[in-house]
Structure formats: structure tokens, C-alpha cells
mmCIF file of C-alpha atoms and ligand atoms in Angstrom:
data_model
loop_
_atom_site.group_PDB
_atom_site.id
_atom_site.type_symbol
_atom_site.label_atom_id
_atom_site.label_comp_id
_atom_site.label_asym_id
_atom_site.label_seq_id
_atom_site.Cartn_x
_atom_site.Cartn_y
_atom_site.Cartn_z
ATOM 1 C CA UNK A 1 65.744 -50.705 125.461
ATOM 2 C CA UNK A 2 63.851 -51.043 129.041
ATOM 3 C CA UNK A 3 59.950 -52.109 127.806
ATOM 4 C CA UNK A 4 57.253 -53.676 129.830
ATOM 5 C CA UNK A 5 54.647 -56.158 127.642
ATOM 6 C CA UNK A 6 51.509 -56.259 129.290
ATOM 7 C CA UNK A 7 47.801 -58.010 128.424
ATOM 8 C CA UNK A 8 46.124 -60.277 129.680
ATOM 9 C CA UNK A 9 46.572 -63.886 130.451
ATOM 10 C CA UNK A 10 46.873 -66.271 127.039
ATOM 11 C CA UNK A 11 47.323 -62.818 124.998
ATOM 12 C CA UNK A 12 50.438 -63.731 123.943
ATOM 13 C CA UNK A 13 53.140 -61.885 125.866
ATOM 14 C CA UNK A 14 55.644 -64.926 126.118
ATOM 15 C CA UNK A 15 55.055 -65.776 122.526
ATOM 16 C CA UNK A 16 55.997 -62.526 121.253
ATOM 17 C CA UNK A 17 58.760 -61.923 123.848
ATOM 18 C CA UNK A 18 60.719 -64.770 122.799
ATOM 19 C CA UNK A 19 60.952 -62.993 119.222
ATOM 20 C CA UNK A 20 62.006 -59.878 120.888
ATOM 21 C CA UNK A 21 64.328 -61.021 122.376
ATOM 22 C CA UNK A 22 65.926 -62.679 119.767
ATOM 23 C CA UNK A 23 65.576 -60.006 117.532
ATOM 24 C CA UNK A 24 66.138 -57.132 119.775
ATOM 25 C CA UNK A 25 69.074 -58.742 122.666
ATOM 26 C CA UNK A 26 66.986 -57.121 125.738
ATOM 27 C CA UNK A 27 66.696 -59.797 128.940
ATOM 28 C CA UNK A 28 63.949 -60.972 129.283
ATOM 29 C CA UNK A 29 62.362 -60.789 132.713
ATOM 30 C CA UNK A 30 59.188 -62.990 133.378
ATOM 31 C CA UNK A 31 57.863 -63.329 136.835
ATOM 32 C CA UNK A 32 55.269 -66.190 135.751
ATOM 33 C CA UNK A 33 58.765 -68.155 134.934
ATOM 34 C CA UNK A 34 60.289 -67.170 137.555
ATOM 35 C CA UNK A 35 57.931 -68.098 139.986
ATOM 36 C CA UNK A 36 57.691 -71.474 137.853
ATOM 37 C CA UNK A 37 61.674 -72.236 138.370
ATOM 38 C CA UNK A 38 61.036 -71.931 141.697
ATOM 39 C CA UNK A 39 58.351 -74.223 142.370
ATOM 40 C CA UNK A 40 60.392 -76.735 140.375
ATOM 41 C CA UNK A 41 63.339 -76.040 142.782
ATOM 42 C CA UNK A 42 60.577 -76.590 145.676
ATOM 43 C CA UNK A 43 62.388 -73.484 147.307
ATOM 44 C CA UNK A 44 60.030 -71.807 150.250
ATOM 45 C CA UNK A 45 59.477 -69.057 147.677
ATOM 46 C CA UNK A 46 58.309 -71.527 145.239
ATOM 47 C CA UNK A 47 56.140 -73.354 147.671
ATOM 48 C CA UNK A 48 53.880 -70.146 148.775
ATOM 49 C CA UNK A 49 53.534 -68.549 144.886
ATOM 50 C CA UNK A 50 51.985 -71.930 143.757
ATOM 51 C CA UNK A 51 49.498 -72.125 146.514
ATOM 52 C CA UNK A 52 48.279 -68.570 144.598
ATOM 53 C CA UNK A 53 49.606 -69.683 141.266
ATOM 54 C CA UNK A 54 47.705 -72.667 141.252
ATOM 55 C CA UNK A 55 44.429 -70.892 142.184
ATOM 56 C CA UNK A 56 45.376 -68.082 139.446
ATOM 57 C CA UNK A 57 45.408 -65.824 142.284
ATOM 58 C CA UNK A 58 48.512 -63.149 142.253
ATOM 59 C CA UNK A 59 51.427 -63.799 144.724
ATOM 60 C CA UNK A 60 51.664 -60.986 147.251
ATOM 61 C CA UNK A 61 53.046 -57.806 145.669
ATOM 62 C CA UNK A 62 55.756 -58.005 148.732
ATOM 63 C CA UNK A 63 57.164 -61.494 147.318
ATOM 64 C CA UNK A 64 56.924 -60.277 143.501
ATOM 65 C CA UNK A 65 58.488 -56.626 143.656
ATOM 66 C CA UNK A 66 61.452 -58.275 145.544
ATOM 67 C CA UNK A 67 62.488 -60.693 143.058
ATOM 68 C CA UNK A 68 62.196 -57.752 140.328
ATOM 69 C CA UNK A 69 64.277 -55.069 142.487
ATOM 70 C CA UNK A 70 66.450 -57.882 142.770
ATOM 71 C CA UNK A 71 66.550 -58.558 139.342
ATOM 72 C CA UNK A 72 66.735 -55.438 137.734
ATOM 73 C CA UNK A 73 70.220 -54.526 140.276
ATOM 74 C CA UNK A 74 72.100 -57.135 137.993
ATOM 75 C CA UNK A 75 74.754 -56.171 135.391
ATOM 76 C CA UNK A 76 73.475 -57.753 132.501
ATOM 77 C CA UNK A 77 70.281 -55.485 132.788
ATOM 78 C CA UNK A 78 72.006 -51.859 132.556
ATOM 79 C CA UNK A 79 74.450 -53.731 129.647
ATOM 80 C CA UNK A 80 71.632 -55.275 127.617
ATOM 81 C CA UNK A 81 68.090 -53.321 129.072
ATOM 82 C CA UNK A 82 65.066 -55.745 129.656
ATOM 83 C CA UNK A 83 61.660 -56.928 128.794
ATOM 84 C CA UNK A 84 59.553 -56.867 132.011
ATOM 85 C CA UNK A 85 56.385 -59.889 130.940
ATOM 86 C CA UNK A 86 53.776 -60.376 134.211
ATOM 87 C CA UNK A 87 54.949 -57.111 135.900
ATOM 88 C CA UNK A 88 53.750 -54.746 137.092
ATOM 89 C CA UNK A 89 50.196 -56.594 137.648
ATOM 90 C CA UNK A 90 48.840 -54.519 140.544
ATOM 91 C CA UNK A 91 49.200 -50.529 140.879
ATOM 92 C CA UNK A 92 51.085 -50.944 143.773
ATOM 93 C CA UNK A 93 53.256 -53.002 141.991
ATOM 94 C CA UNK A 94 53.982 -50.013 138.960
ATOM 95 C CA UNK A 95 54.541 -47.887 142.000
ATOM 96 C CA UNK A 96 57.443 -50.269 143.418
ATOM 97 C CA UNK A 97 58.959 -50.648 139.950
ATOM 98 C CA UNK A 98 58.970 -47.025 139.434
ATOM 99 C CA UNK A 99 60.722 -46.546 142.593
ATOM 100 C CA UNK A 100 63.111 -49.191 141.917
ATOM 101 C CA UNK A 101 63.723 -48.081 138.663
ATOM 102 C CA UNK A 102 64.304 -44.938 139.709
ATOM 103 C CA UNK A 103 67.048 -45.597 142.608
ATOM 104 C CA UNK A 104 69.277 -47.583 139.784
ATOM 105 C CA UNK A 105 69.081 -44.697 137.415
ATOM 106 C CA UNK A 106 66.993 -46.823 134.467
ATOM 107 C CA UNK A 107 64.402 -44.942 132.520
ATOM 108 C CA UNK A 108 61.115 -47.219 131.314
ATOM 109 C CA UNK A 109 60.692 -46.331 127.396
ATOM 110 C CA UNK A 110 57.764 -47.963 126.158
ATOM 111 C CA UNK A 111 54.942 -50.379 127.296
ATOM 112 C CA UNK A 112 53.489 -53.070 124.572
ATOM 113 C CA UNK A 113 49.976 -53.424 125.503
ATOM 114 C CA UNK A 114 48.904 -56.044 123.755
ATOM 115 C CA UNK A 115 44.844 -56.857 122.968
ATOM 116 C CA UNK A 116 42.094 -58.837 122.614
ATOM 117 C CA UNK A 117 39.315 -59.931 123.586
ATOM 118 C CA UNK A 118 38.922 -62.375 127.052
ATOM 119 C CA UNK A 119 36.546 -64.505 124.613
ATOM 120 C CA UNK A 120 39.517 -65.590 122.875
ATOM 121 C CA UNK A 121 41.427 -66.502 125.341
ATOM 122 C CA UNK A 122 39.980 -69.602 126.974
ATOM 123 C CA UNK A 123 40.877 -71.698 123.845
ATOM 124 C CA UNK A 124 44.081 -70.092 123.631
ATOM 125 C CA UNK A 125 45.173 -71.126 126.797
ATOM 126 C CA UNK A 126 43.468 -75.044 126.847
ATOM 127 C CA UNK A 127 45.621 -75.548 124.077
ATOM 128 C CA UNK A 128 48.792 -74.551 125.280
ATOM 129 C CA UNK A 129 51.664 -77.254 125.160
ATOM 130 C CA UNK A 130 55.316 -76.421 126.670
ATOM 131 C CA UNK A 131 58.174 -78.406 125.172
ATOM 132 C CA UNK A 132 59.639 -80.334 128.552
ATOM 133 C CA UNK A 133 63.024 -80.250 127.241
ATOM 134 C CA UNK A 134 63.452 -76.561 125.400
ATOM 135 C CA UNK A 135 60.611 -75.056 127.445
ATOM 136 C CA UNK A 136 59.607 -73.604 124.271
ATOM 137 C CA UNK A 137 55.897 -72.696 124.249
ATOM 138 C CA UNK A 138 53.664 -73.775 121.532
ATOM 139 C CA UNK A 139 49.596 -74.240 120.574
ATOM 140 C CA UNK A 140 47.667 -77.427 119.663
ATOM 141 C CA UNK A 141 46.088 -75.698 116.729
ATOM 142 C CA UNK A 142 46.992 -72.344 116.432
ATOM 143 C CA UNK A 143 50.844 -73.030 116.424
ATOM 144 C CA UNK A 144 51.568 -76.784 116.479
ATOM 145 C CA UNK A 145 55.158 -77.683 116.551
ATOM 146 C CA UNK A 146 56.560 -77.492 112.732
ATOM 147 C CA UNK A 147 57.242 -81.360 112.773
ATOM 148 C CA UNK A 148 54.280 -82.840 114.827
ATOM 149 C CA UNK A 149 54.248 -83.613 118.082
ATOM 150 C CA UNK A 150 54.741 -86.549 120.528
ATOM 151 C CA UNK A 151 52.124 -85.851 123.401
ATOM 152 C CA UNK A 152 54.412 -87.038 126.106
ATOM 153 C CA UNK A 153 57.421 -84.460 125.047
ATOM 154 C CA UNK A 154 54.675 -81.581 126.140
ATOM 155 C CA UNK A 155 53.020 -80.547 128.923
ATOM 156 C CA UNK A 156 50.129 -78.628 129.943
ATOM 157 C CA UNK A 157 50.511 -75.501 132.863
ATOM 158 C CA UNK A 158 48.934 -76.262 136.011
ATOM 159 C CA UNK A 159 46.739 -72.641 135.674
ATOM 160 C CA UNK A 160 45.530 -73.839 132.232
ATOM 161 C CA UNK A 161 42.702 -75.653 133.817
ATOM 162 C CA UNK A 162 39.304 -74.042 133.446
ATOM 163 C CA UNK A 163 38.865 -73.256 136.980
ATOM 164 C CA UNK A 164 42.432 -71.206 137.080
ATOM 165 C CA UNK A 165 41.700 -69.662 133.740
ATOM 166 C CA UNK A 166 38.791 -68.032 134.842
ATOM 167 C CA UNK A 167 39.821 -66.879 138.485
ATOM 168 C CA UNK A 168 43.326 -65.452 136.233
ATOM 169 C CA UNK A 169 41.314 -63.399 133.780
ATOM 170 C CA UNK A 170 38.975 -61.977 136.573
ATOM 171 C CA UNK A 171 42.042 -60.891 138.443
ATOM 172 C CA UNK A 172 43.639 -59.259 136.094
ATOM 173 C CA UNK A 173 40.761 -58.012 133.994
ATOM 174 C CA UNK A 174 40.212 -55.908 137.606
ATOM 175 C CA UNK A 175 43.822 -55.106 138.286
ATOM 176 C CA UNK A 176 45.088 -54.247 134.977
ATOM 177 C CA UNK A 177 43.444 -50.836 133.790
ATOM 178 C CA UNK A 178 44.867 -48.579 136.405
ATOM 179 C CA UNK A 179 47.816 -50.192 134.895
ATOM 180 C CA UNK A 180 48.087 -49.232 131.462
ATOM 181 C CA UNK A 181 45.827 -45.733 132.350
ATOM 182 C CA UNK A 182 49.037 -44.856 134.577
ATOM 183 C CA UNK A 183 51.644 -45.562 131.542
ATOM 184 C CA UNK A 184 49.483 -43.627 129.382
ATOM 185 C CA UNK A 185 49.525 -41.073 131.642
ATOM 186 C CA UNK A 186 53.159 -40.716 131.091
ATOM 187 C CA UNK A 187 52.529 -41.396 127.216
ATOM 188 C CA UNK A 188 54.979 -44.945 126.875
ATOM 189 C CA UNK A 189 51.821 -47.009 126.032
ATOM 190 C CA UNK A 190 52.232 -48.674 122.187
ATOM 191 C CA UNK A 191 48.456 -50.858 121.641
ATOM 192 C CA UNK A 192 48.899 -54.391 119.750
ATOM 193 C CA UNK A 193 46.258 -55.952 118.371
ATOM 194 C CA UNK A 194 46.609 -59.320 119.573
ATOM 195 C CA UNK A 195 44.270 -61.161 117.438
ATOM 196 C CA UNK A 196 46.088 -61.684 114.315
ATOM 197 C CA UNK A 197 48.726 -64.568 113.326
ATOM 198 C CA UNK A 198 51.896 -64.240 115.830
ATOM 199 C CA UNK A 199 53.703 -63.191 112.565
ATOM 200 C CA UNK A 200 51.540 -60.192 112.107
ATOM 201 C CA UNK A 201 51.443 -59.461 116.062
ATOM 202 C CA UNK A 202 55.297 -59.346 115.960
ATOM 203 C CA UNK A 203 55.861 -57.267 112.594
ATOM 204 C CA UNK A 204 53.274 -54.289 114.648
ATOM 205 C CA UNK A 205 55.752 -55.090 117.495
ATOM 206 C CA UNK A 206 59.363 -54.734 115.572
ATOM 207 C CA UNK A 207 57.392 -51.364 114.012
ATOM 208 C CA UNK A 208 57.086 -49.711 117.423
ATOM 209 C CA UNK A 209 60.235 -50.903 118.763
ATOM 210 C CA UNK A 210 62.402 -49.874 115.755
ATOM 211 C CA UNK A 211 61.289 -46.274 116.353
ATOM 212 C CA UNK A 212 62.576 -46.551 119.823
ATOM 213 C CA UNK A 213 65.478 -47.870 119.169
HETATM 214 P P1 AP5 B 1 52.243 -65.705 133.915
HETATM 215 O O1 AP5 B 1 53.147 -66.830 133.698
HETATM 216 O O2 AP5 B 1 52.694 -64.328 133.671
HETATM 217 O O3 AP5 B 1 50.911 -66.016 133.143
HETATM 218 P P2 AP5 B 1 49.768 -65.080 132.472
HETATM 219 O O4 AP5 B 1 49.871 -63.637 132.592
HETATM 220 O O5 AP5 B 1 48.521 -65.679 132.959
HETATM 221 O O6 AP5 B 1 50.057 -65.207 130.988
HETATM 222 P P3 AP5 B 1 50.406 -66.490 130.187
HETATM 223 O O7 AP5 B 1 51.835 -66.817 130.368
HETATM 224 O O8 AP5 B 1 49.413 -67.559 130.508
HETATM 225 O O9 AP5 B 1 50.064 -65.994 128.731
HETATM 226 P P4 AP5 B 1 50.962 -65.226 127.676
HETATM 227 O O10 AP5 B 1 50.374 -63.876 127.475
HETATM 228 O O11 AP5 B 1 52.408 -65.323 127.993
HETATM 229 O O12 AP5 B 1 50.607 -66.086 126.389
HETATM 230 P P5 AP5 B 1 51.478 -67.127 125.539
HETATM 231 O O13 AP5 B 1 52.456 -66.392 124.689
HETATM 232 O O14 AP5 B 1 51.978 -68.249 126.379
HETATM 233 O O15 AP5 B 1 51.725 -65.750 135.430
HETATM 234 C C1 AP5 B 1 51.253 -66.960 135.990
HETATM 235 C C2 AP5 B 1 50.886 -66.748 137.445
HETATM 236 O O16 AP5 B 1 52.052 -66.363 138.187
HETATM 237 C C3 AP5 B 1 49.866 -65.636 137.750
HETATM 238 O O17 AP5 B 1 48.546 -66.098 137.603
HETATM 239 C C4 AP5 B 1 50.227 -65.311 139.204
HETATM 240 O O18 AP5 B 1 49.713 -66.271 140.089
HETATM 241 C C5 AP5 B 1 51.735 -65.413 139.195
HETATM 242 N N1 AP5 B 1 52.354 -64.122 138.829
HETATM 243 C C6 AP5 B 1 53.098 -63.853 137.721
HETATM 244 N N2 AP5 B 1 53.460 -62.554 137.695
HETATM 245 C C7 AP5 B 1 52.932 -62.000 138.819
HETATM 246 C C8 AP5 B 1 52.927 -60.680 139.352
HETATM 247 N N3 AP5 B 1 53.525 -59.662 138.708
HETATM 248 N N4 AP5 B 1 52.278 -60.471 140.512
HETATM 249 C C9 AP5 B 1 51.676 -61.473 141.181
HETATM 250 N N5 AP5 B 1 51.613 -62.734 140.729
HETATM 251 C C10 AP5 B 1 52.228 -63.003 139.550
HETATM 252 O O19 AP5 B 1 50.332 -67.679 124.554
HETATM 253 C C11 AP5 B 1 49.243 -68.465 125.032
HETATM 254 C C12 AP5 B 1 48.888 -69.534 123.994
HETATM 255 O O20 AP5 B 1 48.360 -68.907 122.826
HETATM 256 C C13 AP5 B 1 50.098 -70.372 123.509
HETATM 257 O O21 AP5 B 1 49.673 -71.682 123.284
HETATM 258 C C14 AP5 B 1 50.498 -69.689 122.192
HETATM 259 O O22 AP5 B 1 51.115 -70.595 121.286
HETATM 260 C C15 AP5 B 1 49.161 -69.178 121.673
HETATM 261 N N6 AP5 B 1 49.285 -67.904 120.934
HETATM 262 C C16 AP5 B 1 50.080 -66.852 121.247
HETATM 263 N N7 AP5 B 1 49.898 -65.844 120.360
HETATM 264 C C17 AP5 B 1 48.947 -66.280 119.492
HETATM 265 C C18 AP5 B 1 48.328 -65.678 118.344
HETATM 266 N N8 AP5 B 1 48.650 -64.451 117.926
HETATM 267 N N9 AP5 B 1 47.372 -66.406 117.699
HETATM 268 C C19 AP5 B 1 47.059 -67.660 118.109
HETATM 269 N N10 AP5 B 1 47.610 -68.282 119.173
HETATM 270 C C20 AP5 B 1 48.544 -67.590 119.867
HETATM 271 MG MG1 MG B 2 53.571 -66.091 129.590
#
């Protein structure tokens, strides 16, 4: 399957796309991580997406649709499909990944638009912990680790602070309707509510994508 999960910052696209990917074998493709790997690799890419990263301002859509084209040309993507998580984020960007999708002969089958509120997503994301070793995401409250935690096995993002969580949901608040109105156009959008347990957010997920399957 080639799927797209889109929504907005904290809604839980990484969350859920972990369980997709284990339950469904696609690759999973996240520019956010991507970006993050190479910022911890200090390469020049890495240097100029956290000067915007760190802001919660998008990296230039020249920088981002590269690394996808370049992504999506691999092997293991026509052998296995993907999950595209944090792209496309701008309409230019959906144009570029149509195009590229397109020249390698891939057809997009569904979008997972997951949603909820911006209210809720504040705490959601001020509670995030990342495991340092597994880089396994988790949540203070809403999805502590099943055997407690040790605070100094975790860490915090560097966009979870206040000041980068608002700038991130104004951006993509603004950028991401044209979005989803231009995959409903072409009728692949599937709507998730996102405020329910992860559990229950998954089992509406495995629904949608067991009919595509
Ligand atoms: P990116 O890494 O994509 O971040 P984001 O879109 O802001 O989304 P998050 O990863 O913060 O949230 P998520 O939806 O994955 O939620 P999660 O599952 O972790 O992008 C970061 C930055 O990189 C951007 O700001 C930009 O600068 C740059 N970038 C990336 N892509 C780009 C692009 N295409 N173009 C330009 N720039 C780009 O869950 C959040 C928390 O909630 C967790 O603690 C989790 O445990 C908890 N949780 C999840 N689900 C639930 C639930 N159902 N109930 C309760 N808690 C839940
Ligand atoms: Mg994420």
C-alpha cells in the first residue's frame, strides 16, 4: 500500500504509524525524522532544517521534496509501498510528490487524515518523552512507558517548547487545508478521529486500511 497520514502537529501520526507499520510491512517515510537524523549527523542539510525546525517553521519545500524524490526512487519502496508522515505539508509540496510519484510509476491509494482539535494538542505535545536508546515515542500521562520511567533515559524534542508549539500549529493550521481539500478532490481521503485512546485510533485505522488492502 502507498498512504500518506496527515494532521496536525501532536495528533498522533508517529504514534499510529509505528503500529502500521508493524502490522501492515509498508516503509515508513517521516521527514520530521529525517530531518532529525540529520541534525544529529550535523550534516549541512541538518544544520539549515533546524534553524526552521527549531523555530517550528517548515524547511524550504526545495530541501524537503528532494529528500522524498530521493526516497521514494529506492527499491525497498516499490517492494514493500510506504507511509509518507510530515509530507506533503505545503500545496506545492502535494504538487512535487504527485509529479514524483508519477515519473516512478507509483499510484497514492489513500490519505489518513487524522483529527482533533488544536486545544488538545498543547498538552499532548509538553508531555512527549522519546526513549534515547529505542527512539520509541511515548507520553507522560497519556501513554507512560508500561514499566515506569527513569527521567534521564527520555528526552524532550527541541519544538516541544511552547514558543515552537504554537508557531508549528499556526503553520500548518494555514498550510494544511488545501492539502487534504486536494486529496479529497481525488476521493483517497479516510477521516480519523484522533481523540480517542491510541488503541481505538488504530482499530478505525486497520478498518480503512484492510479495505484497501
Ligand atoms: P514532524 O516531526 O513531522 O512533527 P509534527 O508534524 O509537528 O508532528 P509531531 O511529530 O510533533 O506529532 P505526531 O503527529 O507525530 O504525534 P505523536 O505520535 O508523536 O516535523 C517537525 C518539523 O520538521 C516541522 O515543524 C518542520 O520544521 C520540519 N518538517 C517536517 N516535515 C516537513 C515538511 N514536509 N516540510 C517542511 N518542513 C518539515 O504524538 C504526540 C504525543 O501525543 C506523544 O507523546 C504521544 O504518546 C501522544 N499521543 C499520541 N496519540 C495519542 C492519543 N490518541 N491519545 C493521547 N495521547 C496520544
Ligand atoms: Mg511525528
Amino acid at each position: 500500500m502507498n498512504l500518506l497520514i496527515m494532521g496536525l502537529p501532536g495528533a498522533g501520526k508517529g504514534t499510529q504509524a509505528a503500529k502500521i507499520v508493524e502490522k501492515f510491512d509498508v516503509v515508513h517515510i517521516s521527514t520530521g525524522d529525517m530531518f532529525r537524523a540529520a541534525i544529529a549527523n550535523q550534516t549541512e542539510m541538518g544544520l539549515l532544517a533546524k534553524s526552521y525546525m527549531d523555530r517550528g517553521d517548515l524547511v524550504p519545500d526545495e530541501v524537503t521534496n528532494g529528500i522524498v524524490k530521493e526516497r521514494l526512487s529506492q527499491a525497498d519502496i516499490r517492494e514493500k509501498g510506504f507511509l509518507l508522515d510530515g509530507y506533503p505539508r505545503t500545496i506545492d509540496q502535494a504538487h512535487a510528490l504527485d509529479q514524483s510519484l508519477k515519473n516512478i510509476g507509483i499510484e497514492l491509494e489513500g490519505v489518513i487524515n487524522i483529527e482533533i482539535e488544536p486545544t488538545k494538542l498543547v498538552e499532548r505535545l509538553s508531555g512527549r518523552i522519546i526513549h534515547r536508546q529505542t527512539g520509541e515515542t511515548f507520553h507522560k500521562v497519556f501513554n507512560p512507558p508500561a514499566d515506569g520511567y527513569d527521567e534521564k533515559d527520555y528526552y524532550q524534542r527541541e519544538d516541544d517548547k511552547p514558543e515552537s508549539v504554537a508557531r508549528r500549529l499556526e503553520v500548518n493550521i494555514a498550510q494544511g487545508q488545501p492539502i487534504i481539500e486536494h486529496y479529497r478532490l481525488a476521493g483517497l481521503v479516510h477521516d480519523i478521529e484522533g481523540d480517542q485512546d491510541i488503541e481505538v485510533v488504530f482499530a478505525d485505522i486497520e478498518k480503512v486500511l484492510s479495505k484497501l488492502q
